[in-house]
Structure formats: C-alpha cells, structure tokens
C-alpha positions as YAML, in Angstrom:
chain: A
units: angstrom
residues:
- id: 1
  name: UNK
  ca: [116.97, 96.62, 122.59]
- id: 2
  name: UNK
  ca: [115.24, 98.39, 119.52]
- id: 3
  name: UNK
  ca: [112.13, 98.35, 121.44]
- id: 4
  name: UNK
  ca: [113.13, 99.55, 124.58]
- id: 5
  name: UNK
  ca: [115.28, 102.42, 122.96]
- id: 6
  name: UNK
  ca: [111.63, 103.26, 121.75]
- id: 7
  name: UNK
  ca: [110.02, 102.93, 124.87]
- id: 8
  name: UNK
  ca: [112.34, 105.10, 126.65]
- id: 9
  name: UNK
  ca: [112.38, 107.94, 124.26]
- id: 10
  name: UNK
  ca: [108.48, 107.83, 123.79]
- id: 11
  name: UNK
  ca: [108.38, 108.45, 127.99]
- id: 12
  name: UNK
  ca: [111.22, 111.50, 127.19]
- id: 13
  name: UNK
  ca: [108.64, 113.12, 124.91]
- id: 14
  name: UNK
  ca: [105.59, 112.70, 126.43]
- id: 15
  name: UNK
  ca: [106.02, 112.80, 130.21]
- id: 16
  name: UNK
  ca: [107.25, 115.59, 132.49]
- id: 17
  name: UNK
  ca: [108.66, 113.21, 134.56]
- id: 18
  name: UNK
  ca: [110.58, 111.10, 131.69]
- id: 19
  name: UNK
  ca: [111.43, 114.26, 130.73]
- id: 20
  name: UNK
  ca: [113.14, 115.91, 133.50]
- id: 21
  name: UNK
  ca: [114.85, 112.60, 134.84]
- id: 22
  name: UNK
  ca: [115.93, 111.41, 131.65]
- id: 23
  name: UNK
  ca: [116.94, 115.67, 130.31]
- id: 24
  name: UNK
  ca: [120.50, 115.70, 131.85]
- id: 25
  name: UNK
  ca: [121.28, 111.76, 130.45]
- id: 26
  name: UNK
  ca: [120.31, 113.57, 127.68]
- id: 27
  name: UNK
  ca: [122.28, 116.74, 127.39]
- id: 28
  name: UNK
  ca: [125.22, 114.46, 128.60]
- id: 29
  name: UNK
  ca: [124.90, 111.88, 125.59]
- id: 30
  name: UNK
  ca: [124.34, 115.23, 123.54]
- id: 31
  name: UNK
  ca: [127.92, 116.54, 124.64]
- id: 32
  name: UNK
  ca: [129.31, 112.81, 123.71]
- id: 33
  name: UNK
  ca: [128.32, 113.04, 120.60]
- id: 34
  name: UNK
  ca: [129.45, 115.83, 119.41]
- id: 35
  name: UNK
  ca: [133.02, 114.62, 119.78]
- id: 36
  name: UNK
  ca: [132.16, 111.50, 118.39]
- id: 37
  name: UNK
  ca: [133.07, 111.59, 114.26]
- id: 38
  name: UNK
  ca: [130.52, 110.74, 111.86]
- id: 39
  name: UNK
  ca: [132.24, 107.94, 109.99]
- id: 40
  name: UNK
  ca: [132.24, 106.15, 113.64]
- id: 41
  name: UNK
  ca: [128.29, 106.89, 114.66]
- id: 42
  name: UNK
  ca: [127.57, 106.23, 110.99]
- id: 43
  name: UNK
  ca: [128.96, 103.07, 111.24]
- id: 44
  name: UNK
  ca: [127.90, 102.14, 114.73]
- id: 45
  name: UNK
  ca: [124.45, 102.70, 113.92]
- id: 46
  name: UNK
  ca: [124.79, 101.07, 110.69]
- id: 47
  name: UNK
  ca: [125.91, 97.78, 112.05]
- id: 48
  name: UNK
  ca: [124.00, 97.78, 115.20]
- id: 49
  name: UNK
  ca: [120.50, 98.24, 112.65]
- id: 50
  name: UNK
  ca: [121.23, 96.39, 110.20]
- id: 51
  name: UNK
  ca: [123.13, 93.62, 111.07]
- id: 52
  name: UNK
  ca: [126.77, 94.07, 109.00]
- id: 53
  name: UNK
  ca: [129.31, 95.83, 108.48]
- id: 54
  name: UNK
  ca: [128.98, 99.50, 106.39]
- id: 55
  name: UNK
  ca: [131.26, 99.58, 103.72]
- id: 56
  name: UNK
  ca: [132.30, 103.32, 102.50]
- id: 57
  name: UNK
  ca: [135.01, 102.19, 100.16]
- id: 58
  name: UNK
  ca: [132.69, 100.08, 97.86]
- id: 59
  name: UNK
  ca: [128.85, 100.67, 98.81]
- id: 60
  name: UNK
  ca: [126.72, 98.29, 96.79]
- id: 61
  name: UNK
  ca: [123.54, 98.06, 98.30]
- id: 62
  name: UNK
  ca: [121.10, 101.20, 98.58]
- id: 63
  name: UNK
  ca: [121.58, 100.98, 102.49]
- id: 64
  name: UNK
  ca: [124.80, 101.40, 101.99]
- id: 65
  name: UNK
  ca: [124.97, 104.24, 99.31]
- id: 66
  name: UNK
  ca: [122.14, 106.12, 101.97]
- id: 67
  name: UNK
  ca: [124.88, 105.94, 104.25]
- id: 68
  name: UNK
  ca: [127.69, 107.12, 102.19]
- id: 69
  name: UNK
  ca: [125.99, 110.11, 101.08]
- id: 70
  name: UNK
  ca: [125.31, 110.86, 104.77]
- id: 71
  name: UNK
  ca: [129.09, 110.82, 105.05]
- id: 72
  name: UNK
  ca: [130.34, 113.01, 102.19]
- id: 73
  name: UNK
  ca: [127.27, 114.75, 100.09]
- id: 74
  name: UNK
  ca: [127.13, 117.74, 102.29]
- id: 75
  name: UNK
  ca: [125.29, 120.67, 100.31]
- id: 76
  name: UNK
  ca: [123.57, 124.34, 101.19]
- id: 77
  name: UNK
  ca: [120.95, 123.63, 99.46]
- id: 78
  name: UNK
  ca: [120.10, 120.31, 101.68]
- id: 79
  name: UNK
  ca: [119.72, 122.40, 105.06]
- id: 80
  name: UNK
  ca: [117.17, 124.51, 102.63]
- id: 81
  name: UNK
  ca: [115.14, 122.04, 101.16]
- id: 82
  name: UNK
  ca: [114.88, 119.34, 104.92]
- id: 83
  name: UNK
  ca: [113.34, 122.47, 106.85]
- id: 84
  name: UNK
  ca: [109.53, 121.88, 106.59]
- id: 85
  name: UNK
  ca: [109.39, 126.06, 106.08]
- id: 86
  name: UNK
  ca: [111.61, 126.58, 103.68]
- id: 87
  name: UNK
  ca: [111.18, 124.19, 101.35]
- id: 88
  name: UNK
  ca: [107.65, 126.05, 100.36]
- id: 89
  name: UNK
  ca: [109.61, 128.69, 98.84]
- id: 90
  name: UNK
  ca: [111.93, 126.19, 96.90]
- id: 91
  name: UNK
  ca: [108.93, 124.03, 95.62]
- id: 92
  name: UNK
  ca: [107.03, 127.34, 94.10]
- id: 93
  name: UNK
  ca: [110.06, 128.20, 92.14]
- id: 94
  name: UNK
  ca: [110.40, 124.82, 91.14]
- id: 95
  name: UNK
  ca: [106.62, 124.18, 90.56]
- id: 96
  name: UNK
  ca: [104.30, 126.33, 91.76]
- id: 97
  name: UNK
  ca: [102.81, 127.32, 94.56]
- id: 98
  name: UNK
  ca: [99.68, 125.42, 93.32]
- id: 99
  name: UNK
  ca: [101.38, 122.21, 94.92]
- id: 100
  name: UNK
  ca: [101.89, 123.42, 98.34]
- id: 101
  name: UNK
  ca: [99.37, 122.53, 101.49]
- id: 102
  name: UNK
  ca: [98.34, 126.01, 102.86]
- id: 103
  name: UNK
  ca: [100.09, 127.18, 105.39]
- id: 104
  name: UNK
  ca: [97.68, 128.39, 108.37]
- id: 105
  name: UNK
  ca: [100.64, 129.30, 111.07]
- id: 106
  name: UNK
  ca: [104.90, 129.81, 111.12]
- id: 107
  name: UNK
  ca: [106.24, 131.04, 114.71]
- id: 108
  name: UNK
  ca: [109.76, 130.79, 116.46]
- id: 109
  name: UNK
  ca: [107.79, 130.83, 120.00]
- id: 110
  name: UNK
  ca: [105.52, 128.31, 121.16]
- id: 111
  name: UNK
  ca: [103.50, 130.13, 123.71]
- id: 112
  name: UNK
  ca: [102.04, 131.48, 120.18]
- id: 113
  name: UNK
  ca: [100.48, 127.80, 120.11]
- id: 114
  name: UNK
  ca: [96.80, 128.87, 120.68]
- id: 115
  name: UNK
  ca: [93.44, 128.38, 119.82]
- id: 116
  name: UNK
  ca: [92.95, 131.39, 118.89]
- id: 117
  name: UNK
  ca: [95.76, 131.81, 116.66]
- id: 118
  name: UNK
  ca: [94.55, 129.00, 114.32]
- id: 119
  name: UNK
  ca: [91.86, 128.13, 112.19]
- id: 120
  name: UNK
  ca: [88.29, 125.74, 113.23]
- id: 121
  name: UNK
  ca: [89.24, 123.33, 110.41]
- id: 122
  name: UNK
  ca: [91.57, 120.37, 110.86]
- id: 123
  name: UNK
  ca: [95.17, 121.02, 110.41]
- id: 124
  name: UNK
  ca: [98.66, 119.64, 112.03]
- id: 125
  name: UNK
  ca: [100.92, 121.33, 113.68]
- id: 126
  name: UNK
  ca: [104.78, 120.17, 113.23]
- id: 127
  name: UNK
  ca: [108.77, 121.52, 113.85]
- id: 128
  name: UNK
  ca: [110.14, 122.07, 110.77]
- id: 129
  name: UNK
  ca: [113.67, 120.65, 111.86]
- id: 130
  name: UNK
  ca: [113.34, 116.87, 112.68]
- id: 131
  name: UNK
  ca: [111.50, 113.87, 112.21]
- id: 132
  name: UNK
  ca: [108.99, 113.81, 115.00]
- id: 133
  name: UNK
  ca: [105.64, 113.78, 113.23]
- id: 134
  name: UNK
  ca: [103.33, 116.24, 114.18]
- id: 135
  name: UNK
  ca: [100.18, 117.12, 116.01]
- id: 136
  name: UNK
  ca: [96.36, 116.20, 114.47]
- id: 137
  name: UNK
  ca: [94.26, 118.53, 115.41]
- id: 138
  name: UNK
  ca: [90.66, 117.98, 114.08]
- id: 139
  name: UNK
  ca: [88.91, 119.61, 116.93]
- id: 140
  name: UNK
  ca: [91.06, 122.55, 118.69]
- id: 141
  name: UNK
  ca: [88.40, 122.74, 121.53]
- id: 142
  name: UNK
  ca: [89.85, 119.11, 122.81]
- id: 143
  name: UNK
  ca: [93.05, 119.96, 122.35]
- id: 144
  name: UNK
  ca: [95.64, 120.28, 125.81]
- id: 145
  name: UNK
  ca: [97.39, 123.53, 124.62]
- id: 146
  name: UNK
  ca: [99.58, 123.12, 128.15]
- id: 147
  name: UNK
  ca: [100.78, 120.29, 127.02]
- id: 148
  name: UNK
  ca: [101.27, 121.15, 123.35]
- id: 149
  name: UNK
  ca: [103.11, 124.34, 123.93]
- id: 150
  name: UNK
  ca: [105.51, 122.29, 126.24]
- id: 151
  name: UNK
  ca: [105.86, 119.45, 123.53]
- id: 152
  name: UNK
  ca: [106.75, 121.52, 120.89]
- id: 153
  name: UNK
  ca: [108.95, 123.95, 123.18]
- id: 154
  name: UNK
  ca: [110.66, 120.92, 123.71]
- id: 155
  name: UNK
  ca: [111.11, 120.14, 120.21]
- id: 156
  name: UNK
  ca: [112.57, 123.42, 119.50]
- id: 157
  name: UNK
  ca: [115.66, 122.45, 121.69]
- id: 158
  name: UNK
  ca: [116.54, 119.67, 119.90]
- id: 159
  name: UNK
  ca: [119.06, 119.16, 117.37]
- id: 160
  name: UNK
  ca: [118.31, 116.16, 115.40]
- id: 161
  name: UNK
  ca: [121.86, 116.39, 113.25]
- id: 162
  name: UNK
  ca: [124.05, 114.76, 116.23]
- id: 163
  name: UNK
  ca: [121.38, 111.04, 117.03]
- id: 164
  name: UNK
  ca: [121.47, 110.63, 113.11]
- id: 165
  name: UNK
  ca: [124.47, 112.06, 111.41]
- id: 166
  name: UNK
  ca: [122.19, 113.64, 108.84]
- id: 167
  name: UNK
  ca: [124.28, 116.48, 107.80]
- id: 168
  name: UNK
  ca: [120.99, 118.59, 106.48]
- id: 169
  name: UNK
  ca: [119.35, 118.61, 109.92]
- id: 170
  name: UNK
  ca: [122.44, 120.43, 111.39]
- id: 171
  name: UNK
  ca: [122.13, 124.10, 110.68]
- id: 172
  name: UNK
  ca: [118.38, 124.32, 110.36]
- id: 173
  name: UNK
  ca: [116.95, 127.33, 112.41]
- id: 174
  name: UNK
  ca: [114.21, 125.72, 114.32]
- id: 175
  name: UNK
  ca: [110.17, 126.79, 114.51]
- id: 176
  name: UNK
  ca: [107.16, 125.74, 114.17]
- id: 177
  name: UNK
  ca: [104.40, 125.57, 111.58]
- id: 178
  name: UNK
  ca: [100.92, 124.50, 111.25]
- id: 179
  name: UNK
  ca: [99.56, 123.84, 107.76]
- id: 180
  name: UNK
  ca: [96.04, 122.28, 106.68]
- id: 181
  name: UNK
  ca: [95.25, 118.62, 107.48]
- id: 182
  name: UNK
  ca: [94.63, 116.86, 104.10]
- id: 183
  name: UNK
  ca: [91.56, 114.31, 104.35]
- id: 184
  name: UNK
  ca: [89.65, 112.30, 102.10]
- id: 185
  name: UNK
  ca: [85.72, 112.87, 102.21]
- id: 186
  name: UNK
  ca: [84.69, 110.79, 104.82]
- id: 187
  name: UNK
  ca: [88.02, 112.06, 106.99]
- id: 188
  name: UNK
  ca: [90.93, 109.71, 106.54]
- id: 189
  name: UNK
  ca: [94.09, 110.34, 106.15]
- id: 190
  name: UNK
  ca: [95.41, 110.13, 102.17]
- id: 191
  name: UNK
  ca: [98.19, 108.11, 101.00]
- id: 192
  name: UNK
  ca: [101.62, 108.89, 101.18]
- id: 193
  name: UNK
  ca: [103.47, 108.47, 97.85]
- id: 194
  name: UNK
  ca: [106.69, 108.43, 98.02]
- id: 195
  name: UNK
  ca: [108.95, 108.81, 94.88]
- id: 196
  name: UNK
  ca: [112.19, 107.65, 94.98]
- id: 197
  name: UNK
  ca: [114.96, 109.59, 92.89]
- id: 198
  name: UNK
  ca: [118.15, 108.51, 91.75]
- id: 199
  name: UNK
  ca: [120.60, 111.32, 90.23]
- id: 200
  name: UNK
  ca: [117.09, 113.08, 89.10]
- id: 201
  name: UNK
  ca: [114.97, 110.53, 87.82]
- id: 202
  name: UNK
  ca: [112.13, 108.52, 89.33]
- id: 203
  name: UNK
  ca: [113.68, 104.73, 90.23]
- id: 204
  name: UNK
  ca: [110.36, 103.93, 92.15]
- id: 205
  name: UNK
  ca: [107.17, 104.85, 94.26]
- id: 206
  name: UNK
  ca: [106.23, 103.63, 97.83]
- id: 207
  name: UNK
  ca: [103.05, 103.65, 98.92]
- id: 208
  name: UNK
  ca: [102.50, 103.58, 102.78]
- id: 209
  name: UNK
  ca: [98.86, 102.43, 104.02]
- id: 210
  name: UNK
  ca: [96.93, 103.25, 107.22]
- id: 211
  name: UNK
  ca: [100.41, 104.71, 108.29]
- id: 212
  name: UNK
  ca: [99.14, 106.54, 111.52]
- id: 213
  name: UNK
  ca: [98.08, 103.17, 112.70]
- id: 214
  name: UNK
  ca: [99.44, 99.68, 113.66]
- id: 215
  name: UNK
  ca: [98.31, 98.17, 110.81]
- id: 216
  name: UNK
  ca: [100.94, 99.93, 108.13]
- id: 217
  name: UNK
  ca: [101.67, 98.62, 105.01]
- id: 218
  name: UNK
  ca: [103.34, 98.93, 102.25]
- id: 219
  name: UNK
  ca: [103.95, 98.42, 98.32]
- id: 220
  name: UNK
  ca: [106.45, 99.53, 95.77]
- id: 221
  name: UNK
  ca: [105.61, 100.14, 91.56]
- id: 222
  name: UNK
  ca: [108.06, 101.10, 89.29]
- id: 223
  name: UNK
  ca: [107.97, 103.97, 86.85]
- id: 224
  name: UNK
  ca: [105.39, 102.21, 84.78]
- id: 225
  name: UNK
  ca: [103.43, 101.15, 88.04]
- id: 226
  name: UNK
  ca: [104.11, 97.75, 87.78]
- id: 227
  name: UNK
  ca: [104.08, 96.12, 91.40]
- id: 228
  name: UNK
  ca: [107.58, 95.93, 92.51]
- id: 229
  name: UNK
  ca: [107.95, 91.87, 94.31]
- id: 230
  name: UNK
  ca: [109.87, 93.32, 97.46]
- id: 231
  name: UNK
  ca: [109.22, 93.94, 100.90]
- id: 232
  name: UNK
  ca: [111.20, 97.08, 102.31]
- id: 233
  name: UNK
  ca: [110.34, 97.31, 106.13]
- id: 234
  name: UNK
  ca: [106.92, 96.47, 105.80]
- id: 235
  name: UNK
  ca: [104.15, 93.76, 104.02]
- id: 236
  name: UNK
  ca: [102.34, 94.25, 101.17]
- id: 237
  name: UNK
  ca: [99.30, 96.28, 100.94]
- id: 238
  name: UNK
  ca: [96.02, 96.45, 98.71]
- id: 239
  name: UNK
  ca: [96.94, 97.12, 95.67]
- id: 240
  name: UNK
  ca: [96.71, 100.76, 94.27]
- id: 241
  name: UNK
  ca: [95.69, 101.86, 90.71]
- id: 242
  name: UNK
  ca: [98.14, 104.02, 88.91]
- id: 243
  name: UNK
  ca: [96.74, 107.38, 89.73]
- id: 244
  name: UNK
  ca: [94.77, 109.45, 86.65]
- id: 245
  name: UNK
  ca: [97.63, 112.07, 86.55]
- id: 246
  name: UNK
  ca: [100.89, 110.21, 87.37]
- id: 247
  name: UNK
  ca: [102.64, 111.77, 84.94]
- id: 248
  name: UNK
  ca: [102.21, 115.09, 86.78]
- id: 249
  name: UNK
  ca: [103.20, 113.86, 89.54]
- id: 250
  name: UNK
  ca: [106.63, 112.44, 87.91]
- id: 251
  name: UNK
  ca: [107.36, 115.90, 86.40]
- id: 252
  name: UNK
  ca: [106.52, 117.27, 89.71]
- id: 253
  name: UNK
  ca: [109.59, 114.88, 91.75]
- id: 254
  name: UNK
  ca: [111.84, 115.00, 88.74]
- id: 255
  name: UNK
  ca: [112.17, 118.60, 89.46]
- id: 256
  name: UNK
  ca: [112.43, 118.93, 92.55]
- id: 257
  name: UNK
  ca: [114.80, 115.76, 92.55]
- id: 258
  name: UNK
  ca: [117.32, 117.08, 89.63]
- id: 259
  name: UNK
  ca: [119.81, 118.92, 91.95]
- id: 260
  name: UNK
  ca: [120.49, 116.16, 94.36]
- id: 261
  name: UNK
  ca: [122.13, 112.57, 93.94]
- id: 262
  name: UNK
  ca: [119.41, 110.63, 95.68]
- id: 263
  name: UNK
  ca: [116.68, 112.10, 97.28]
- id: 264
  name: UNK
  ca: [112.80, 111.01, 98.52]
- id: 265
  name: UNK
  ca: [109.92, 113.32, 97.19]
- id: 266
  name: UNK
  ca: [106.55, 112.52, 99.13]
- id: 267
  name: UNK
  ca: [103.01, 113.97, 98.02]
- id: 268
  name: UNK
  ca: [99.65, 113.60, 98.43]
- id: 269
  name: UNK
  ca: [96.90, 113.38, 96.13]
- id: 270
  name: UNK
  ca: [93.31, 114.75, 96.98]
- id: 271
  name: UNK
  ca: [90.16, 115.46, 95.20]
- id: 272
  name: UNK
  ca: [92.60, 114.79, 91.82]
- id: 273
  name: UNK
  ca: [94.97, 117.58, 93.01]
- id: 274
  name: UNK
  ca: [98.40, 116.93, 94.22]
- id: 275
  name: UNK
  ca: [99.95, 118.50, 97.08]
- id: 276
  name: UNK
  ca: [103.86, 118.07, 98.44]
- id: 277
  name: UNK
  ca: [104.59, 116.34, 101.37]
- id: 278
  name: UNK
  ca: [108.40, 116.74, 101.94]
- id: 279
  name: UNK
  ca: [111.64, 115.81, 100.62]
- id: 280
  name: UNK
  ca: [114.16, 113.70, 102.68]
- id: 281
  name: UNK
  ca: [117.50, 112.74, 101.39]
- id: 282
  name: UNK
  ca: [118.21, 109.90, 103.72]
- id: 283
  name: UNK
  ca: [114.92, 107.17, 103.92]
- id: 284
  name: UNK
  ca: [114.82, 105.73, 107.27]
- id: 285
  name: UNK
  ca: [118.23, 107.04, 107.74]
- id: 286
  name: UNK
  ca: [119.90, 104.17, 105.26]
- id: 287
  name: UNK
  ca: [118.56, 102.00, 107.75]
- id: 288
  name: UNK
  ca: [116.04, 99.64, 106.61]
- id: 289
  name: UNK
  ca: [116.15, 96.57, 105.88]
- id: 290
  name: UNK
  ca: [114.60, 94.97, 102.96]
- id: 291
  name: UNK
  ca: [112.99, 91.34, 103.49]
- id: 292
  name: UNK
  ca: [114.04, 89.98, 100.08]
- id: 293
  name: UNK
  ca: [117.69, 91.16, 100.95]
- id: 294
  name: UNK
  ca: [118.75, 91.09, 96.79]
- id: 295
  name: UNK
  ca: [116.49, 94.20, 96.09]
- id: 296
  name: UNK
  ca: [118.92, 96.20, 98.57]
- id: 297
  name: UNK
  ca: [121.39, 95.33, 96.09]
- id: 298
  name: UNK
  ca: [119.32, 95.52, 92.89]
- id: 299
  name: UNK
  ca: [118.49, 99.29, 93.48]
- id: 300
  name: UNK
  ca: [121.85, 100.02, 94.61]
- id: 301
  name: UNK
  ca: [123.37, 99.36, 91.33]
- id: 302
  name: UNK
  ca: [121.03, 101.69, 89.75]
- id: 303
  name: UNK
  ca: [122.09, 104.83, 92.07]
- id: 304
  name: UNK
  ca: [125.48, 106.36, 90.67]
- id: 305
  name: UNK
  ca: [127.44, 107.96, 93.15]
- id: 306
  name: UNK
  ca: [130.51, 108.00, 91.13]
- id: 307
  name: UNK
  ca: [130.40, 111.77, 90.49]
- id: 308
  name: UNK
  ca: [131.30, 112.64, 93.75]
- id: 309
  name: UNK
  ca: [134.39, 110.14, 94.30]
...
C-alpha cells in the first residue's frame, strides 16, 4: 500500500495528466482533512506506519515522543525556523552568516524561474515550505524551465501542515529559493550530517550516504563518534572518520537546538568549512522504524518531555 501511495503521488507531481485527474481527489481529501483533528490523523498515520498503537498518555519510545510533540509543542518560533528562507536570518544571529549556503535567488512567483535570472554554476532550486526536495541544476542550458515553472507553481499551492499534522508547516508563507549546490571536487554530492538534539544537547549524529540514489545508507555515532549498533530505516554504511572540526560543528547545533525540546540540525561539511542544511523538528514525521526495535526505546528515555505536561 506504502508503495503504491508513492507511486500515485510521484504521477501527481510529475505528470500533467496525474495532475489534473488526480487535482480535484486532491482538493477533496484536502477539505477532509481539515475537519479531521490531529490527535485522530496523528494516530491513524501512526498506527498504519508503524505497526501499533500511539500512546500520548505515556510515550516511551522516540517515535512516540516525535509524535507527541507534533500534538502539543506548538511554538512561533517553529513556523520561523521550518521555512527554508527564514531560517537564514535565525542561523546568522545564532551563528553567523559564515554558516549559511549562498543564496543565489528568493521569489513568491515562479514565472521568475529563468535562466537568466540565475547563475552558470550548479545550484538547487527548492520551496521553502515542505518536504519535496528540490531541483539539481548543474547545467541550466538542459534544464525544461516549462516544466520547472509548473512544478514549483504547483508546489506553491500546497499546504504540507494538513497530510502530516506538522504544526510548523501550517502558517508558512510559501516561495521559492535557489541557493548554491554544494559538491565535493570531483562533483558529488557531500554528506548529510544530521545532529540529533534532545532539550539542547547533541544525543547523536546520522550520517546518510549516496542519499540521492537507490543505494542509501546509513550510520549513527554518538557524541564521542563512537558507531552507534542500530539500524534506523536504513543499513549500515562505510564507516566515517570523526570530522577534524566536530566540535564546531556541536557548538554550531547546540545553538541552534537550545530553544526547542527536540529538534534535527543537518549540515554539510566542504573543503573543511561547514555549511547548514536545515532544521526539522519532526524526523521522518515520528515515523520510522528502527530495525533493532530497543534503540526506539533506548533514545526515548533520554528525551524529557516532562516540561511541557
């Protein structure tokens, strides 16, 4: 069912005809939801992905606590820090702007999506309001700007707050932006670390490999980089030595991290110099399963939500 959920919505992005069949389904599941609560979708989807019951009155698992700060952690400063744009102005009064990937385009209009409106280097263009990915573009001369416009145009319609219940996504003003694509020297695509905060402090780093193909992988290292022995969602990797300047990077999470209960920080690091990603307060949406099911548990009991009982 997973699978051909996929299927379907991968046809409603990328084909006019999936797209204009499947729009008023759409809209209509749209107006559904809306009257739907968010305890009940929260719920529903938590059962239906990951195989039990949720439970709000005594989370114990980090699935569950994902969840239960979906439900009731509701802050202005979330709606900020999830839009793609504005987060660049909390991150340089946090740390400096030296951390932030240059930003080569921000419009409200996608007929502004041109080639002559953006650089000759490699960059990717993305909404700032949703989890869609983005667009590579490493040669803008290849590039279907018909199409693109119309992707993103679509994009801009969407409001990603009422599929997932993620309370942040719900009064972001949507646009789009196009920043520089980060690549190593012979053109790859860097790591993604991501650093995992619990009320402030680094719990662990994730490490996806190859992640814009089929072949994605995965590891976990704790705070000292010590290989974590669990599987969350994906296999192991090749192993990774504990970058020159980790330390940096730490400070770098920890303050963006210390005004939220649980949050993901995710940066690069190129030529020695790190850059941030984004931040997400809800991995995977509290839906992902680990393999060795006790780690779900194990890093639950280490995030306190007791504060806001």
């Amino acid at each position: 069912m997973k699978n051909l959920k996929e299927k379907v919505a991968q046809i409603y992005r990328t084909s006019d005809f999936g797209y204009n069949a499947a729009r008023p389904i759409y809209l209509l599941y749209q107006f559904v939801l809306k009257y739907m609560s968010d305890e009940y979708i929260i719920k529903k989807q938590f059962k239906e992905r990951m195989g039990y019951e949720l439970n709000l009155k005594d989370p114990q698992t980090l699935n569950e606590k994902i969840n239960w700060l979906k439900l009731y952690n509701h802050k202005d400063l979330q709606t900020i820090v999830a839009d793609k744009y504005k987060v660049r102005a909390y991150v340089e009064k946090k740390v400096g702007a030296k951390y932030l990937i240059p930003l080569l385009l921000h419009t409200k209009d996608a007929n502004d999506l041109r080639p002559e409106n953006l650089p000759d280097s490699n960059f990717i263009i993305k909404a700032n309001h949703n989890s869609s990915g983005g667009l590579i573009v490493r040669d803008k001369s290849s590039v279907d700007w018909k199409a693109a416009r119309k992707r993103f145009r679509r994009h801009l319609k969407e409001n990603y707050f009422y599929s997932s219940r993620e309370w942040q996504y719900k009064n972001i003003e949507p646009c789009i932006i196009a920043e520089e694509l980060l690549t190593y020297e012979d053109g790859s695509i860097p790591e993604d670390y991501k650093f995992h905060c619990f009320n402030g402090k680094l719990a662990f780093v994730m490490i996806d490999f190859d992640r814009h193909t089929n072949k994605r992988t995965r590891n976990l290292y704790d705070t000292d980089w010590n290989l974590i022995p669990c599987n969350w969602g994906r296999p192991y990797g090749k192993d990774l030595e504990k970058p020159e300047n980790f330390e940096e990077m730490k400070m770098v999470v920890e303050k963006l991290a210390q005004d939220f209960i649980y949050v993901r920080v995710d940066l690069y690091l190129v030529k020695g110099s790190i850059y941030f990603g984004e931040i997400t307060f809800h991995h995977n949406s509290g839906h992902q399963r680990f393999i060795q099911e006790e780690w779900d548990y194990k890093f639950g009991q280490l995030l306190k939500i007791q504060e806001l009982e």
